[in-house]
Coordinates of C-alpha atoms in Angstrom, one line a residue:
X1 CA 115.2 194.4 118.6
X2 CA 113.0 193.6 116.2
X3 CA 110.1 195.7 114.3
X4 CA 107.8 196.1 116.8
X5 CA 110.1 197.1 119.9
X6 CA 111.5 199.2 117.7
X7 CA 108.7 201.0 116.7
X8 CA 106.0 200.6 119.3
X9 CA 107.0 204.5 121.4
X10 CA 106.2 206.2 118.0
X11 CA 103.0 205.5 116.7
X12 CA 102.2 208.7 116.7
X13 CA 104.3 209.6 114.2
X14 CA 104.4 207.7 111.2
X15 CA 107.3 208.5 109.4
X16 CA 109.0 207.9 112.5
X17 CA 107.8 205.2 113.4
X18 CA 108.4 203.6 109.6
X19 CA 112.2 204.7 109.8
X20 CA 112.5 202.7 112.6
X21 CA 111.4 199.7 110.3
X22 CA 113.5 200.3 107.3
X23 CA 116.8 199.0 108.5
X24 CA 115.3 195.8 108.7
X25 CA 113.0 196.0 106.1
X26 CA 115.9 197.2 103.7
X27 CA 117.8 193.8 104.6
X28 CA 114.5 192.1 103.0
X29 CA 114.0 194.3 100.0
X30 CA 117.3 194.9 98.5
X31 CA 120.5 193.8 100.5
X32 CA 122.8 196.2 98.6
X33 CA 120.6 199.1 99.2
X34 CA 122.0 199.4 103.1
X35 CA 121.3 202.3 105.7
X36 CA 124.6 203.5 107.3
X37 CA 124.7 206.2 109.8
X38 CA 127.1 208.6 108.3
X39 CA 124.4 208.8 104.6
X40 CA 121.9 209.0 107.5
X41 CA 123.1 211.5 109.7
X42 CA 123.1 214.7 107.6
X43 CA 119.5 214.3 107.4
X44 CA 118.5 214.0 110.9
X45 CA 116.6 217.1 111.9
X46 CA 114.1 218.6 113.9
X47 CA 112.2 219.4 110.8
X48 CA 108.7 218.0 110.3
X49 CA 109.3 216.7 106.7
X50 CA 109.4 213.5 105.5
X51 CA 113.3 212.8 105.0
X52 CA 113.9 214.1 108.8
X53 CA 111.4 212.4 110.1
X54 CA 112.4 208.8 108.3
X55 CA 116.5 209.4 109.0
X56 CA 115.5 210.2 112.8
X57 CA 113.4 206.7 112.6
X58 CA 116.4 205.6 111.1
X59 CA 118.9 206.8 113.5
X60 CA 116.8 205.4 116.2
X61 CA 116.7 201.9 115.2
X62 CA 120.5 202.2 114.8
X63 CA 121.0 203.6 118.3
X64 CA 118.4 201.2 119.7
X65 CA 120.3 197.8 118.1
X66 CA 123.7 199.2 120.0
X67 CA 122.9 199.2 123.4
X68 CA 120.0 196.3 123.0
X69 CA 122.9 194.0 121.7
X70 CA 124.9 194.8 124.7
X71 CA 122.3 194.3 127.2
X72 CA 123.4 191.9 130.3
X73 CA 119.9 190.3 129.6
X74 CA 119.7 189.6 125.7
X75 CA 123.5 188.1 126.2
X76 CA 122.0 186.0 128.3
X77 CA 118.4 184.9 126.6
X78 CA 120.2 184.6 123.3
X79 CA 122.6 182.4 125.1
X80 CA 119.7 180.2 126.6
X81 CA 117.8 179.6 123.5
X82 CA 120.7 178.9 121.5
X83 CA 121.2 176.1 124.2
X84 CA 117.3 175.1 123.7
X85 CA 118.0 175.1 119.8
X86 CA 121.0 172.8 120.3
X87 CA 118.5 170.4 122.1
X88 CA 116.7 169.9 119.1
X89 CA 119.9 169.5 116.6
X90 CA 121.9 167.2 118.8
X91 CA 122.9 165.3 115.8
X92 CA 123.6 168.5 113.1
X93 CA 126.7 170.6 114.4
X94 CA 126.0 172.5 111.2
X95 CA 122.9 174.2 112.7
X96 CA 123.1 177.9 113.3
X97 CA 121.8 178.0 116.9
X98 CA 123.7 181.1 117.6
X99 CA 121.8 182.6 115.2
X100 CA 118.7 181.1 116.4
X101 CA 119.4 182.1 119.7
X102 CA 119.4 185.8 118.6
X103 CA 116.9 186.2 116.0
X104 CA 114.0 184.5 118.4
X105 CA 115.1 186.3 121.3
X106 CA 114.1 189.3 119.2
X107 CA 111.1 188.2 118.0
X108 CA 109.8 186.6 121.0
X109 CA 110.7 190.1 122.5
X110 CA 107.9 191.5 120.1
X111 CA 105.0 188.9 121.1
X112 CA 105.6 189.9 124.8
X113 CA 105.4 193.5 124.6
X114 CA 102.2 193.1 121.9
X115 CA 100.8 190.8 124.6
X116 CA 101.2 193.8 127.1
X117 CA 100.0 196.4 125.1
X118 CA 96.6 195.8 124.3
X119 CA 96.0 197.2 120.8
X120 CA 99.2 199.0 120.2
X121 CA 99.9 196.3 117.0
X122 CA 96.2 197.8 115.8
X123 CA 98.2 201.2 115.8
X124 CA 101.0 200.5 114.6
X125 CA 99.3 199.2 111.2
X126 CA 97.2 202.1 111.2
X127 CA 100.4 204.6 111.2
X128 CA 102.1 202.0 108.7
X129 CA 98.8 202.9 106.7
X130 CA 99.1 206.8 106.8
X131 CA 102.5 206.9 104.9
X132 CA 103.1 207.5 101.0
X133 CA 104.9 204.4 99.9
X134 CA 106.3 206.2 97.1
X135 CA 107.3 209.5 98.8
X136 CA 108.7 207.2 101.4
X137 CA 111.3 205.1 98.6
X138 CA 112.4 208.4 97.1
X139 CA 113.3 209.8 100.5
X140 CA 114.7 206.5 101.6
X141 CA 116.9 206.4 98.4
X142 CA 118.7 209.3 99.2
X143 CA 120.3 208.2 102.2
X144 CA 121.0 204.4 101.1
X145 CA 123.8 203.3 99.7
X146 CA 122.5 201.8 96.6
X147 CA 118.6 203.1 94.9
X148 CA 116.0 200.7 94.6
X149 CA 112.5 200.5 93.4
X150 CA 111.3 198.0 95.4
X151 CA 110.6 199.4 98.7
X152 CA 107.2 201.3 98.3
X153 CA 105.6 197.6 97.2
X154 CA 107.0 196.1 100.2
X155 CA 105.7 199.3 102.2
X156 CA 102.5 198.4 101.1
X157 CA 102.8 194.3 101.4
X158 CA 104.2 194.9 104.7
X159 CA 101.2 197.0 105.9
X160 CA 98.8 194.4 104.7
X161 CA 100.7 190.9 105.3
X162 CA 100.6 192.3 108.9
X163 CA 103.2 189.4 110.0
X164 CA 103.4 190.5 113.4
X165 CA 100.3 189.7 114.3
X166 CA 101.4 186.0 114.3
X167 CA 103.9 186.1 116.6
X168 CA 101.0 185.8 119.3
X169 CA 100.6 182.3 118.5
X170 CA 103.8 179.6 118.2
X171 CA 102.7 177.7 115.8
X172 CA 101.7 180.7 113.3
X173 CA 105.4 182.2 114.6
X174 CA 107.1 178.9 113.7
X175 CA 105.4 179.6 109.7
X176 CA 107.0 183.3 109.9
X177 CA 110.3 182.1 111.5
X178 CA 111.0 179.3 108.4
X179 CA 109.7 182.0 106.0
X180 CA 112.9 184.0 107.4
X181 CA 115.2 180.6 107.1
X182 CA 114.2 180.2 103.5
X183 CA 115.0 183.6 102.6
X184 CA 118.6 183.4 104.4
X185 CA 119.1 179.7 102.9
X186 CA 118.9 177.5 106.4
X187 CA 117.3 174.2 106.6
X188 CA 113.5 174.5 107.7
X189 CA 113.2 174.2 111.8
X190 CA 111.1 171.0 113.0
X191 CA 107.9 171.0 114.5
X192 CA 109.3 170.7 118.5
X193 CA 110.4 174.4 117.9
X194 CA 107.0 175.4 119.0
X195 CA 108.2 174.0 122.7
X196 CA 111.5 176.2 122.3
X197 CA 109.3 179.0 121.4
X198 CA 106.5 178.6 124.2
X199 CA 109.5 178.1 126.5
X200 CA 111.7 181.2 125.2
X201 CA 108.1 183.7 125.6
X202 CA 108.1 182.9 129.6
X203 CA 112.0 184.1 129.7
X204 CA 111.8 186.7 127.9
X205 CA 108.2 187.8 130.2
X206 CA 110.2 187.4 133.2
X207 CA 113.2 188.8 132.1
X208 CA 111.3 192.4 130.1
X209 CA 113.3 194.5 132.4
X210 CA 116.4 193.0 131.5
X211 CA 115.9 193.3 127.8
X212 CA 114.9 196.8 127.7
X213 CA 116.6 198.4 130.7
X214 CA 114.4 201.8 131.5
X215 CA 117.5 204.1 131.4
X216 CA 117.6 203.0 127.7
X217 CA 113.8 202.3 127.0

């Protein structure tokens, strides 16, 4: 799952809703600084303060990733784009299409249910936007495994870069999707992506129900 699915049930509360962001968001701003479920756990609570509130968010993205990764249906999508991505790199056996497979699946997973939730991206920026980015790192920090500094600036960039809103469109997705192969150090993805990616959105619509079975969801 990616930011989005993740977060999209909680926009009424913020500090929820931005704990389900920071296991990802952690992976971009400081990959030492992790969020493991046993620094988590001990401040999970039903109180309404900022720390329970982000370790719940927290503990929810974590629960969330462990049955969505085992789901019948992303097995299966993750599988079918990877063989779409393999399509394109006949020729390079190096390419990571397994990786491909499962990070597009995710974020092609986001475009749908944005698509079929009229306005819900337009609230999920606004909760982003009701946060303290500072209060938010110190909190943060005491449940990672390593401090860092960095986190309230990308709090803040995150809110206004508003990246998700390009997933509506392929091309602007593709931009977003060789932004993240730069960061992990993979070669640039061609131009007949965009097909892949227009392809993958009509599995993934067809296939919601599969991705995010209601018993879970």
């Amino acid at each position: 799952m990616n930011y989005f699915a993740h977060g999209m049930r909680f926009v009424d509360r913020p500090y929820y809703m931005v704990g389900t962001a920071l296991p990802d968001l952690m992976a971009v701003v400081d990959r030492r600084a992790r969020l493991r479920i046993k620094n988590v756990a001990p401040f999970v609570s039903e109180e309404p303060t900022i720390e329970a509130e982000l370790a719940s968010g927290i503990k929810q993205h974590l629960d969330d990733d462990h049955w969505f990764h085992s789901t019948q249906g992303f097995l299966e999508i993750s599988t079918d784009m990877s063989i779409l991505f393999r399509q394109i790199f006949t020729h390079d056996e190096t390419a990571r299409v397994g990786f491909l497979g499962h990070i597009v699946t995710e974020l092609l997973l986001d475009r749908v249910l944005i698509e079929q939730n009229p306005g819900l991206i337009d609230e999920y920026y606004a909760a982003f936007s009701e946060i303290d980015p500072l209060q938010t790192e110190i909190a943060t920090n005491k449940m990672t495994t390593k401090e860092t500094d960095k986190l309230k600036l990308w709090l803040t960039q995150f809110s206004k870069e508003a990246f998700l809103r390009d997933y509506l469109d392929s091309q602007r997705m593709l931009v977003r999707l060789n932004q993240v192969m730069n960061r992990v150090k993979l070669q640039p993805l061609p131009v007949e992506t965009i097909s892949v990616l227009n392809t993958g959105r009509k599995i993934v619509e067809k296939r919601l129900n599969d991705l995010l079975p209601p018993e879970h969801f």
